[in-house]
mmCIF file of C-alpha atoms and ligand atoms in Angstrom:
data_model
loop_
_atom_site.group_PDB
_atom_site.id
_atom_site.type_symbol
_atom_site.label_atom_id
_atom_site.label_comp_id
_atom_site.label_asym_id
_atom_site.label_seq_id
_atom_site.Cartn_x
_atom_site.Cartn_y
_atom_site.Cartn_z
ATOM 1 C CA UNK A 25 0.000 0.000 0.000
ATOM 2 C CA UNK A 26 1.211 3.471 -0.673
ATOM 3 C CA UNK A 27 2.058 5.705 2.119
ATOM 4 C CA UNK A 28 1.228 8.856 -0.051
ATOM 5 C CA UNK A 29 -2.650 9.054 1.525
ATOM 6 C CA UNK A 30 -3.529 10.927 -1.905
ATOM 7 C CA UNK A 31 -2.214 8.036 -3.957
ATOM 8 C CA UNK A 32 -4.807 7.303 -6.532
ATOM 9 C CA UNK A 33 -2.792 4.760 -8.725
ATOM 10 C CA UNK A 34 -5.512 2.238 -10.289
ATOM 11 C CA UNK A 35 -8.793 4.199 -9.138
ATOM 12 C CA UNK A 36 -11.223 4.734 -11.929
ATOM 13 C CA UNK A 37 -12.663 8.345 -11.586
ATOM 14 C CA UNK A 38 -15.357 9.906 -13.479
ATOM 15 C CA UNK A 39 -16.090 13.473 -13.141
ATOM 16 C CA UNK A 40 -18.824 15.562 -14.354
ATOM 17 C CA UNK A 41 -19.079 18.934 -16.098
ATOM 18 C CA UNK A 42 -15.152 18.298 -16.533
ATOM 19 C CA UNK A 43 -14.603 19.722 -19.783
ATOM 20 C CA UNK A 44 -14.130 23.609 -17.936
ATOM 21 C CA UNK A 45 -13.867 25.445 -15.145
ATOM 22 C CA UNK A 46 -14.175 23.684 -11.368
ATOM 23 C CA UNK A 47 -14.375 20.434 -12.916
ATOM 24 C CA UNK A 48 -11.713 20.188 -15.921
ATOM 25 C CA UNK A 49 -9.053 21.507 -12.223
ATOM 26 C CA UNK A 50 -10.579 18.506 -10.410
ATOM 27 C CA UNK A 51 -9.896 16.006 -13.517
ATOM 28 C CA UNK A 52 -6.601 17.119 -14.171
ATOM 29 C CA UNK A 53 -5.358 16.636 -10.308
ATOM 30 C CA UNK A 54 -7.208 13.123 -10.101
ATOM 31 C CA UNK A 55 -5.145 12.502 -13.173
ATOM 32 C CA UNK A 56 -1.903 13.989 -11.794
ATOM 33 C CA UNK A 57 -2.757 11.817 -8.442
ATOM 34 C CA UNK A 58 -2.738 8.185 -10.363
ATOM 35 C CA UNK A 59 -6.627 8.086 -11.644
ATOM 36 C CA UNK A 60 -7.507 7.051 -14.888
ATOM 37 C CA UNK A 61 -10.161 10.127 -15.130
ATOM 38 C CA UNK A 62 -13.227 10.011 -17.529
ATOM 39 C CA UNK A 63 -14.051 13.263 -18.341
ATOM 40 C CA UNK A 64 -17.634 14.097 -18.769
ATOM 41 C CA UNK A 65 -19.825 16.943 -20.082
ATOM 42 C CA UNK A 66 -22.917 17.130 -22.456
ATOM 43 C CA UNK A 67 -20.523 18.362 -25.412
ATOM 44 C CA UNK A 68 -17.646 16.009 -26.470
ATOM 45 C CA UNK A 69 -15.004 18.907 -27.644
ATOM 46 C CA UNK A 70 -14.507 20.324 -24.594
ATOM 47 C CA UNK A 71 -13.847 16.844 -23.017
ATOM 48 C CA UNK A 72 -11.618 15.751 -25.123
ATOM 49 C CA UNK A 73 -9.279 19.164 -24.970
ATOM 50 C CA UNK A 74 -9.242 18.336 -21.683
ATOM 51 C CA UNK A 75 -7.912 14.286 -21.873
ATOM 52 C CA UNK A 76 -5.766 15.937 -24.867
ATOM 53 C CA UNK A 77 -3.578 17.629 -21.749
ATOM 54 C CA UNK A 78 -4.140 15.165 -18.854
ATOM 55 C CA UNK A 79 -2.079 12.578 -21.521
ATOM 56 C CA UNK A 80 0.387 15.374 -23.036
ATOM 57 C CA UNK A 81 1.041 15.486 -19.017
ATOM 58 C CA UNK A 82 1.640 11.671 -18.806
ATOM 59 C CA UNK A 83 -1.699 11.313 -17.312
ATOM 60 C CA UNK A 84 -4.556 8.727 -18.253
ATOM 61 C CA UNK A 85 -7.961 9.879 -19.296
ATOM 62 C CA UNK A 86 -10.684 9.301 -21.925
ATOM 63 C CA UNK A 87 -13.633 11.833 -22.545
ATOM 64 C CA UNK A 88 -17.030 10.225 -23.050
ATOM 65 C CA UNK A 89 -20.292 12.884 -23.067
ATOM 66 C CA UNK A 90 -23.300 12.749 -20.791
ATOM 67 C CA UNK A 91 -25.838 15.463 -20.108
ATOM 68 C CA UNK A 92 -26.947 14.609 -16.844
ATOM 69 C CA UNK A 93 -30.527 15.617 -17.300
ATOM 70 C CA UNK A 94 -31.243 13.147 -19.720
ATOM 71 C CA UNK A 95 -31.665 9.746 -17.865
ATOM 72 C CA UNK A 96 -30.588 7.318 -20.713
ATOM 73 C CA UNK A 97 -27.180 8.968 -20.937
ATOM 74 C CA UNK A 98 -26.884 8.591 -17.918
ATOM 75 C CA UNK A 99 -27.575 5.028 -17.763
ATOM 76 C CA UNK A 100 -25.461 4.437 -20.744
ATOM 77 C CA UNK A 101 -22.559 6.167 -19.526
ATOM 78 C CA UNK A 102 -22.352 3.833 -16.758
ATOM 79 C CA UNK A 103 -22.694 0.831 -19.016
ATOM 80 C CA UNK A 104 -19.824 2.082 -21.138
ATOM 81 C CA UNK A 105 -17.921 2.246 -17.755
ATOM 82 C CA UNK A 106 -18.818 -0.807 -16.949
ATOM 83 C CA UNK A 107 -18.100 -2.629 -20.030
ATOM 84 C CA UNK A 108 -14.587 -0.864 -20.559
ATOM 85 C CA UNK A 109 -13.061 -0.896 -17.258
ATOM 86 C CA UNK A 110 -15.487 -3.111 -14.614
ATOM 87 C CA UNK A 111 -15.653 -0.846 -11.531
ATOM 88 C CA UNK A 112 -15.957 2.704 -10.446
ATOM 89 C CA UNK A 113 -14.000 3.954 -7.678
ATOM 90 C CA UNK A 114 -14.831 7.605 -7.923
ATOM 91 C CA UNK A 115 -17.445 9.851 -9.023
ATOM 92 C CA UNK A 116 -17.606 13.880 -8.822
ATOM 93 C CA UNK A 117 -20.652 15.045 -9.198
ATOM 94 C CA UNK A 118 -19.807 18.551 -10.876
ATOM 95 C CA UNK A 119 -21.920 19.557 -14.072
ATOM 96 C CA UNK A 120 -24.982 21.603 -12.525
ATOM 97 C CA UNK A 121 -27.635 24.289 -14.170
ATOM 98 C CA UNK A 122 -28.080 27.422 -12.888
ATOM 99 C CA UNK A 123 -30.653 28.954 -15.460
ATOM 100 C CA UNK A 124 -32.826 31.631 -14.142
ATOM 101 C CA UNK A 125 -31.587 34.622 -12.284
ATOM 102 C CA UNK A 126 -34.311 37.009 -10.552
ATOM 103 C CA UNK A 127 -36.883 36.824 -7.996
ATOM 104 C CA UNK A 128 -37.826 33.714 -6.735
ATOM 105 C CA UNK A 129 -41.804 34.403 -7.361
ATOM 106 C CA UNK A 130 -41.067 34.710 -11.270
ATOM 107 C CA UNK A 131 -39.767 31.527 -11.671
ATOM 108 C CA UNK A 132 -41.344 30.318 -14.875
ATOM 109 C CA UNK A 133 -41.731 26.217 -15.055
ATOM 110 C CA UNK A 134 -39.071 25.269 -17.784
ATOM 111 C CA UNK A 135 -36.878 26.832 -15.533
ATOM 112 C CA UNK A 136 -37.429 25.214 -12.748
ATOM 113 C CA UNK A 137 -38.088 21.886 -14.315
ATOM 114 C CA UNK A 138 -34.438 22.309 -15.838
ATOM 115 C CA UNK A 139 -32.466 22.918 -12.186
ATOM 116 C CA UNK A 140 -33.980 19.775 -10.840
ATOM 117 C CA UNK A 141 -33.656 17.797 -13.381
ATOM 118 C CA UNK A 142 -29.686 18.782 -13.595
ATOM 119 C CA UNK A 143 -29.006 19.164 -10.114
ATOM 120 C CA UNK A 144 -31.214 17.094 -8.221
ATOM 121 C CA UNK A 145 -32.760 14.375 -10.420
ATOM 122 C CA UNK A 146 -29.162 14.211 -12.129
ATOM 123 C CA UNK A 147 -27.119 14.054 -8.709
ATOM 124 C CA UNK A 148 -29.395 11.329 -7.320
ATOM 125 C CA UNK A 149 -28.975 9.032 -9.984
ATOM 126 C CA UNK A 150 -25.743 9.541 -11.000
ATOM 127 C CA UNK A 151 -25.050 8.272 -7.012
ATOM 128 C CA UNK A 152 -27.054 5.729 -7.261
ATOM 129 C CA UNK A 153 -26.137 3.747 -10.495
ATOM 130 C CA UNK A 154 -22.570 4.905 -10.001
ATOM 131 C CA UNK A 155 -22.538 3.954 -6.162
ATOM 132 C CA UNK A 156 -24.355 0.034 -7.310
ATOM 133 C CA UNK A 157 -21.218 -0.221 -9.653
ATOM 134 C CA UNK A 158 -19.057 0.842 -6.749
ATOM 135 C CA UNK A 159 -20.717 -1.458 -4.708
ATOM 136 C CA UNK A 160 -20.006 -4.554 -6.722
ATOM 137 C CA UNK A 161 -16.127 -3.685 -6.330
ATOM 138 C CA UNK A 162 -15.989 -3.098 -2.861
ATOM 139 C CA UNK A 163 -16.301 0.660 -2.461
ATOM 140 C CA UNK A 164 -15.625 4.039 -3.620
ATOM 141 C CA UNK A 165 -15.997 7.144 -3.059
ATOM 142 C CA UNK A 166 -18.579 10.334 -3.864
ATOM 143 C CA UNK A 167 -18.290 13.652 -4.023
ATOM 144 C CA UNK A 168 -21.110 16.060 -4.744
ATOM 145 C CA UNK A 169 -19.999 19.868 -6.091
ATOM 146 C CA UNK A 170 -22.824 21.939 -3.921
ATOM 147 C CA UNK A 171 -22.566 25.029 -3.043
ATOM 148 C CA UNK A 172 -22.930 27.933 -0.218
ATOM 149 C CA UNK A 173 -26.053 29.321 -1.925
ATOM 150 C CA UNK A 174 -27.555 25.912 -0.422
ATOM 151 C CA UNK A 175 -26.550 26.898 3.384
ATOM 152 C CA UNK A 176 -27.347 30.706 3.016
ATOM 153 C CA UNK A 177 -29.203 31.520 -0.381
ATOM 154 C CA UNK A 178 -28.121 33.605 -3.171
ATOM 155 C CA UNK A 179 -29.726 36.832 -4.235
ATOM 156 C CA UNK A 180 -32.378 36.061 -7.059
ATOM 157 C CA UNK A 181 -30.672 32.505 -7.402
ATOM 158 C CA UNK A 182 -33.678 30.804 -5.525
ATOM 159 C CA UNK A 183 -34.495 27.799 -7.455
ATOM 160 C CA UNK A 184 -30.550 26.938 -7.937
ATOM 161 C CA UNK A 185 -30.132 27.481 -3.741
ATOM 162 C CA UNK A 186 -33.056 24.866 -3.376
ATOM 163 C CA UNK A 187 -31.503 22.289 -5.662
ATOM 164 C CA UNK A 188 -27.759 23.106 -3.749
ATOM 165 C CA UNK A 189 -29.451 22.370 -0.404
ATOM 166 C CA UNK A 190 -31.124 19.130 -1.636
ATOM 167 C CA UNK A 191 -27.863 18.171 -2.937
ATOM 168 C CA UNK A 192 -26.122 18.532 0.688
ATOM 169 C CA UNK A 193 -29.027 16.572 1.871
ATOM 170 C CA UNK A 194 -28.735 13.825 -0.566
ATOM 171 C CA UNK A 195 -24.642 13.592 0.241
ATOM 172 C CA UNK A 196 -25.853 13.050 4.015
ATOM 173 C CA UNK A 197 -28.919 10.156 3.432
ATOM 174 C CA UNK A 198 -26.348 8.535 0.379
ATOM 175 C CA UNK A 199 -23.615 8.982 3.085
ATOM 176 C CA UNK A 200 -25.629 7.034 6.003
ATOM 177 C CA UNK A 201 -26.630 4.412 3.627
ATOM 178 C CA UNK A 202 -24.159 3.359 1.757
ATOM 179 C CA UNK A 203 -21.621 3.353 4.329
ATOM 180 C CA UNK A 204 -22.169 -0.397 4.774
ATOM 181 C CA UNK A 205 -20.946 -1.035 1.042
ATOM 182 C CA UNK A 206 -17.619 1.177 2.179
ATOM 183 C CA UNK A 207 -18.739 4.289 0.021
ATOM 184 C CA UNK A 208 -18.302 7.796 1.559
ATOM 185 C CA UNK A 209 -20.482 10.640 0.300
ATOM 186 C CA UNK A 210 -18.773 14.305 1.325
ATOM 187 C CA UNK A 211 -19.982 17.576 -0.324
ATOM 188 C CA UNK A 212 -17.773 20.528 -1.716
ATOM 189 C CA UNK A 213 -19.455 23.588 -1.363
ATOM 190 C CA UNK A 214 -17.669 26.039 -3.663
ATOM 191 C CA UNK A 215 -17.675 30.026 -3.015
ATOM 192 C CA UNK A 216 -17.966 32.247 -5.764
ATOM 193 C CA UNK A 217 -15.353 31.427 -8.130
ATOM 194 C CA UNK A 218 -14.349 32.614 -11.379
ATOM 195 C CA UNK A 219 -15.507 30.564 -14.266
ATOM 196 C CA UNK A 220 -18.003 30.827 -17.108
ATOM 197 C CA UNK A 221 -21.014 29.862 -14.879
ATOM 198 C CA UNK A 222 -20.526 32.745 -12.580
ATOM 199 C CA UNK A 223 -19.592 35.182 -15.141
ATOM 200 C CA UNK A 224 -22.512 37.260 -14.272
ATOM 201 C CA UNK A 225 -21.174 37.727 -10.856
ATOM 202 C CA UNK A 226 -17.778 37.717 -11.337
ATOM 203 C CA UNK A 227 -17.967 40.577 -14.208
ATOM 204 C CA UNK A 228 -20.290 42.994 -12.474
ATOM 205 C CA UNK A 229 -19.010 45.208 -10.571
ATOM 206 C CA UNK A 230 -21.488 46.240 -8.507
ATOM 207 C CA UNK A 231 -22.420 42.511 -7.665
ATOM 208 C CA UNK A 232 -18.996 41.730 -6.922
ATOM 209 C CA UNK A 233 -18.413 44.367 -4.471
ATOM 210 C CA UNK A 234 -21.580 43.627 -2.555
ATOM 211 C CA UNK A 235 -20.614 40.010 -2.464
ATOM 212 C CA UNK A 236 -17.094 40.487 -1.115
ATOM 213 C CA UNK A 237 -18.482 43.036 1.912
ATOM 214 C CA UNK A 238 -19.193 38.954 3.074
ATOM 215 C CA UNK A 239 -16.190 37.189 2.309
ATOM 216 C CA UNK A 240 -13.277 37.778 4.460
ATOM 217 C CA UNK A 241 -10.546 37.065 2.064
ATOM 218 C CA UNK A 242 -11.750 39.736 0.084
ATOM 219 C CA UNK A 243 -11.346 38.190 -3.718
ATOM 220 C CA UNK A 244 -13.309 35.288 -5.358
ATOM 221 C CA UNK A 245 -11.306 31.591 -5.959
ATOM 222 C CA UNK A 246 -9.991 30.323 -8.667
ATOM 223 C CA UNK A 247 -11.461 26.915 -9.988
ATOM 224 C CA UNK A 248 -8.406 25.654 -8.995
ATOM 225 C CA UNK A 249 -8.359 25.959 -5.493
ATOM 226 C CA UNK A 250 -11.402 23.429 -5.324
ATOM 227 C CA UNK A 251 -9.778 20.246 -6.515
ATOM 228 C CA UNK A 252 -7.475 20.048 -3.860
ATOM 229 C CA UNK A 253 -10.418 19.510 -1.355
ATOM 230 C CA UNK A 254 -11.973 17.180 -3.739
ATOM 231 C CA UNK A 255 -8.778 15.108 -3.958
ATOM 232 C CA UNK A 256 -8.885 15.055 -0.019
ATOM 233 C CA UNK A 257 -11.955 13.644 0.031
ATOM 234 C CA UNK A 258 -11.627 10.677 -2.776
ATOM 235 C CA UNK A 259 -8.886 9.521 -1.340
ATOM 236 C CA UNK A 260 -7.349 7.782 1.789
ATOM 237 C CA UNK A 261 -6.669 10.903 3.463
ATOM 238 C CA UNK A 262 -10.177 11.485 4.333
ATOM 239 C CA UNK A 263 -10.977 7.527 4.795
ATOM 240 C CA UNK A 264 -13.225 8.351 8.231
ATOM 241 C CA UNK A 265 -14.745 11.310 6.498
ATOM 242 C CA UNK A 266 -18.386 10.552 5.152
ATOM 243 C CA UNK A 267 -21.538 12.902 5.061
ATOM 244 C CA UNK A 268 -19.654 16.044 5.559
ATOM 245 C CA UNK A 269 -19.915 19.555 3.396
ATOM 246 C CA UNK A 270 -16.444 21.421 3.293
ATOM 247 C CA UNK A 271 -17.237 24.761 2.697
ATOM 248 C CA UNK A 272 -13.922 26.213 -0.340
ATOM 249 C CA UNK A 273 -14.981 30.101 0.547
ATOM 250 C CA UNK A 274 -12.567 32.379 1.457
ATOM 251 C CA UNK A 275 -14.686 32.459 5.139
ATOM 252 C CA UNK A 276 -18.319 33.064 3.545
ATOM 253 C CA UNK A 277 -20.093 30.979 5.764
ATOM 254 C CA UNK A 278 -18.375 32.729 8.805
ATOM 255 C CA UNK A 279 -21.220 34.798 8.095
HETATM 256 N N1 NAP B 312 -18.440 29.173 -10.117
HETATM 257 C C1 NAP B 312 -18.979 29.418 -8.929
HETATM 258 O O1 NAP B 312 -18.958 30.555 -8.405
HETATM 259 C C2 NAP B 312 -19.640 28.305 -8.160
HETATM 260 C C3 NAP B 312 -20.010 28.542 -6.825
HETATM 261 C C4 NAP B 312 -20.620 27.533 -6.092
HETATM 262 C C5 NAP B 312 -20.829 26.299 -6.680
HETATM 263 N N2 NAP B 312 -20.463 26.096 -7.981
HETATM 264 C C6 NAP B 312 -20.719 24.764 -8.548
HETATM 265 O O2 NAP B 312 -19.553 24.257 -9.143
HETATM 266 C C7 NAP B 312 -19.914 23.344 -10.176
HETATM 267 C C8 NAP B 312 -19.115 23.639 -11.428
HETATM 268 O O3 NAP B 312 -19.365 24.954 -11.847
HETATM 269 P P1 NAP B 312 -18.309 25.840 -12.679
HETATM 270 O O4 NAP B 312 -18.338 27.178 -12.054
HETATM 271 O O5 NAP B 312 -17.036 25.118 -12.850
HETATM 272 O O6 NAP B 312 -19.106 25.950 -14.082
HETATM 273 P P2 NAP B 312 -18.590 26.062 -15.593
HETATM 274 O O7 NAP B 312 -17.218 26.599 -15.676
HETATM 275 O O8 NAP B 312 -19.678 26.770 -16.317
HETATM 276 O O9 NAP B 312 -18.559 24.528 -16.057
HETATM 277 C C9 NAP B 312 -19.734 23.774 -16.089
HETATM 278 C C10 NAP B 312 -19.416 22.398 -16.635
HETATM 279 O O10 NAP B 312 -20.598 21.595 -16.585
HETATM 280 C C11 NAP B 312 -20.924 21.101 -17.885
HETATM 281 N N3 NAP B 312 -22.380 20.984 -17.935
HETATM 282 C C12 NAP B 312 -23.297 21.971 -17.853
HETATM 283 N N4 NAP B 312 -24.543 21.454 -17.870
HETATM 284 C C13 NAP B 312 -24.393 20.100 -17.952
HETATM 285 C C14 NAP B 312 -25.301 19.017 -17.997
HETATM 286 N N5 NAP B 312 -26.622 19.196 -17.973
HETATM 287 N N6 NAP B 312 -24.804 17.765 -18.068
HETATM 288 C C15 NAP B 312 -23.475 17.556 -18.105
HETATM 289 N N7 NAP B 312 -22.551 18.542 -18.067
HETATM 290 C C16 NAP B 312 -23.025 19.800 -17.987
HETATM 291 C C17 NAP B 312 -20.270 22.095 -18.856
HETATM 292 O O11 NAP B 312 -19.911 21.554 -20.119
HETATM 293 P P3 NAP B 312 -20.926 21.366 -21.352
HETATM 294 O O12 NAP B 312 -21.406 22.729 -21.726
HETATM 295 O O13 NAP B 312 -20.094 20.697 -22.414
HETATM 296 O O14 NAP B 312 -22.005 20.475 -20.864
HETATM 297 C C18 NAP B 312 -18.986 22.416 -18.091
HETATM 298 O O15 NAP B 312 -18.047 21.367 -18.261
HETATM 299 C C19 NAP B 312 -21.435 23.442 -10.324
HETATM 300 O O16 NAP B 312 -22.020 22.394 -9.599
HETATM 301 C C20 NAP B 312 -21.768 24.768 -9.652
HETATM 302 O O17 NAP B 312 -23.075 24.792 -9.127
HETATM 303 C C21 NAP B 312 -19.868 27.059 -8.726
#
């Protein structure tokens, strides 16, 4: 056994909404850390940029698409997995929808229809097909990408703060009951950080400056500072850690 507790040598790892931002950071250090990683998103391009640089850095990846609101790719996804490599040993959930921004009472149905489906219908079964492959192998691990708008809600982001807050539920009930097959469920729960799906926050000003009156460290992260948590909690470093939510938030949730 390796006495490097972030070893992930022979662990297959398949991360969502890996072709940018949080995600492609979290792929490439699983990669960097031993994983073969599959990187996932609904458009293949972007996925495969990313595997294009995990191997040019003598990693080992492959890029396979899945939109995770669309339940027969995400059944077949798994079956590829299965067939090709005959476990799972990690899964990041990652990829979420955050369509609608404005008050909570205008919320029109496609919207709404659209967050759950991504972020709650898609985190839930992602877990559980992924966690029954898991199973079959003897464990794995789970990490679910949630967010501090589901402990203390965004402005005008209410819809997306009610999915975030199921999905730190869901990593506690997953967490309890599938510690028996030795798979831990922990939650990330990203601050605002600057990629493409917080543009709208990150390039306004005015936002901005209102957000950072609450966050201590006075600047938002880069996606990179959220793999290293998510590394932490794949691997043997965190192997008593289950059901927990690690706030990445430059002291947010100090509050
Ligand atoms: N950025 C922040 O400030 C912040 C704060 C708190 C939490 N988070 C959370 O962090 C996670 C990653 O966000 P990010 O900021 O890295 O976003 P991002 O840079 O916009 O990347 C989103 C990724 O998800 C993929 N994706 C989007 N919808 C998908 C779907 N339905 N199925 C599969 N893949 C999908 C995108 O690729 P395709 O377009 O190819 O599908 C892309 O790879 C999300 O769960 C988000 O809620 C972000």
């Amino acid at each position: 056994m390796s006495t490097n507790l972030f070893d992930l040598t022979g662990k297959v790892a398949l991360v969502t909404g890996a072709s940018r931002g949080i995600g492609e950071h979290i792929a490439k250090l699983l990669a960097e850390n031993g994983a073969h990683v599959i990187v996932s998103s609904r458009k293949i391009d972007g996925c495969q940029a990313v595997v294009d640089q995990i191997i040019a850095a003598g990693g080992s990846a492959q890029a396979i698409a899945c939109h995770i609101g669309e339940m027969e790719q995400i059944e077949s996804i798994f079956k590829q997995i299965s067939t090709e490599h005959g476990k799972l040993d990690i899964l990041v959930n990652n990829a979420a929808a955050n369509p609608y921004f404005g008050h909570v009472l205008d919320t029109d149905l496609l919207a709404f229809q659209k967050t759950v489906d991504v972020n709650i219908r898609g985190y839930f079964f992602m877990s559980t097909i992924g966690a029954k492959l898991m199973k079959e192998n003897g464990g794995g691990a789970i990490v679910n990408v949630a967010s501090i708008n589901g402990i203390i809600p965004g402005d005008y982001q209410g819809i997306y703060s009610i999915t975030k807050a199921a999905v730190i539920s869901m990593t506690k009930t997953f967490a309890k009951e599938c510690a028996q097959f030795n798979i831990r469920v922990n939650a990330l729960l990203p601050g605002g950080t600057d990629t493409k799906f917080a543009s709208t926050l990150v390039n306004n000003p005015k936002i901005l400056e209102q957000l950072m009156h609450h966050v201590p460290m006075k600047r938002v992260a880069q996606p990179e500072e959220m793999a290293g948590t998510v590394l932490y909690l794949v691997s043997n470093a965190s192997s008593y850690t289950t059901g927990t939510a690690i706030n990445v938030d430059g002291g947010y949730l100090i509050g």
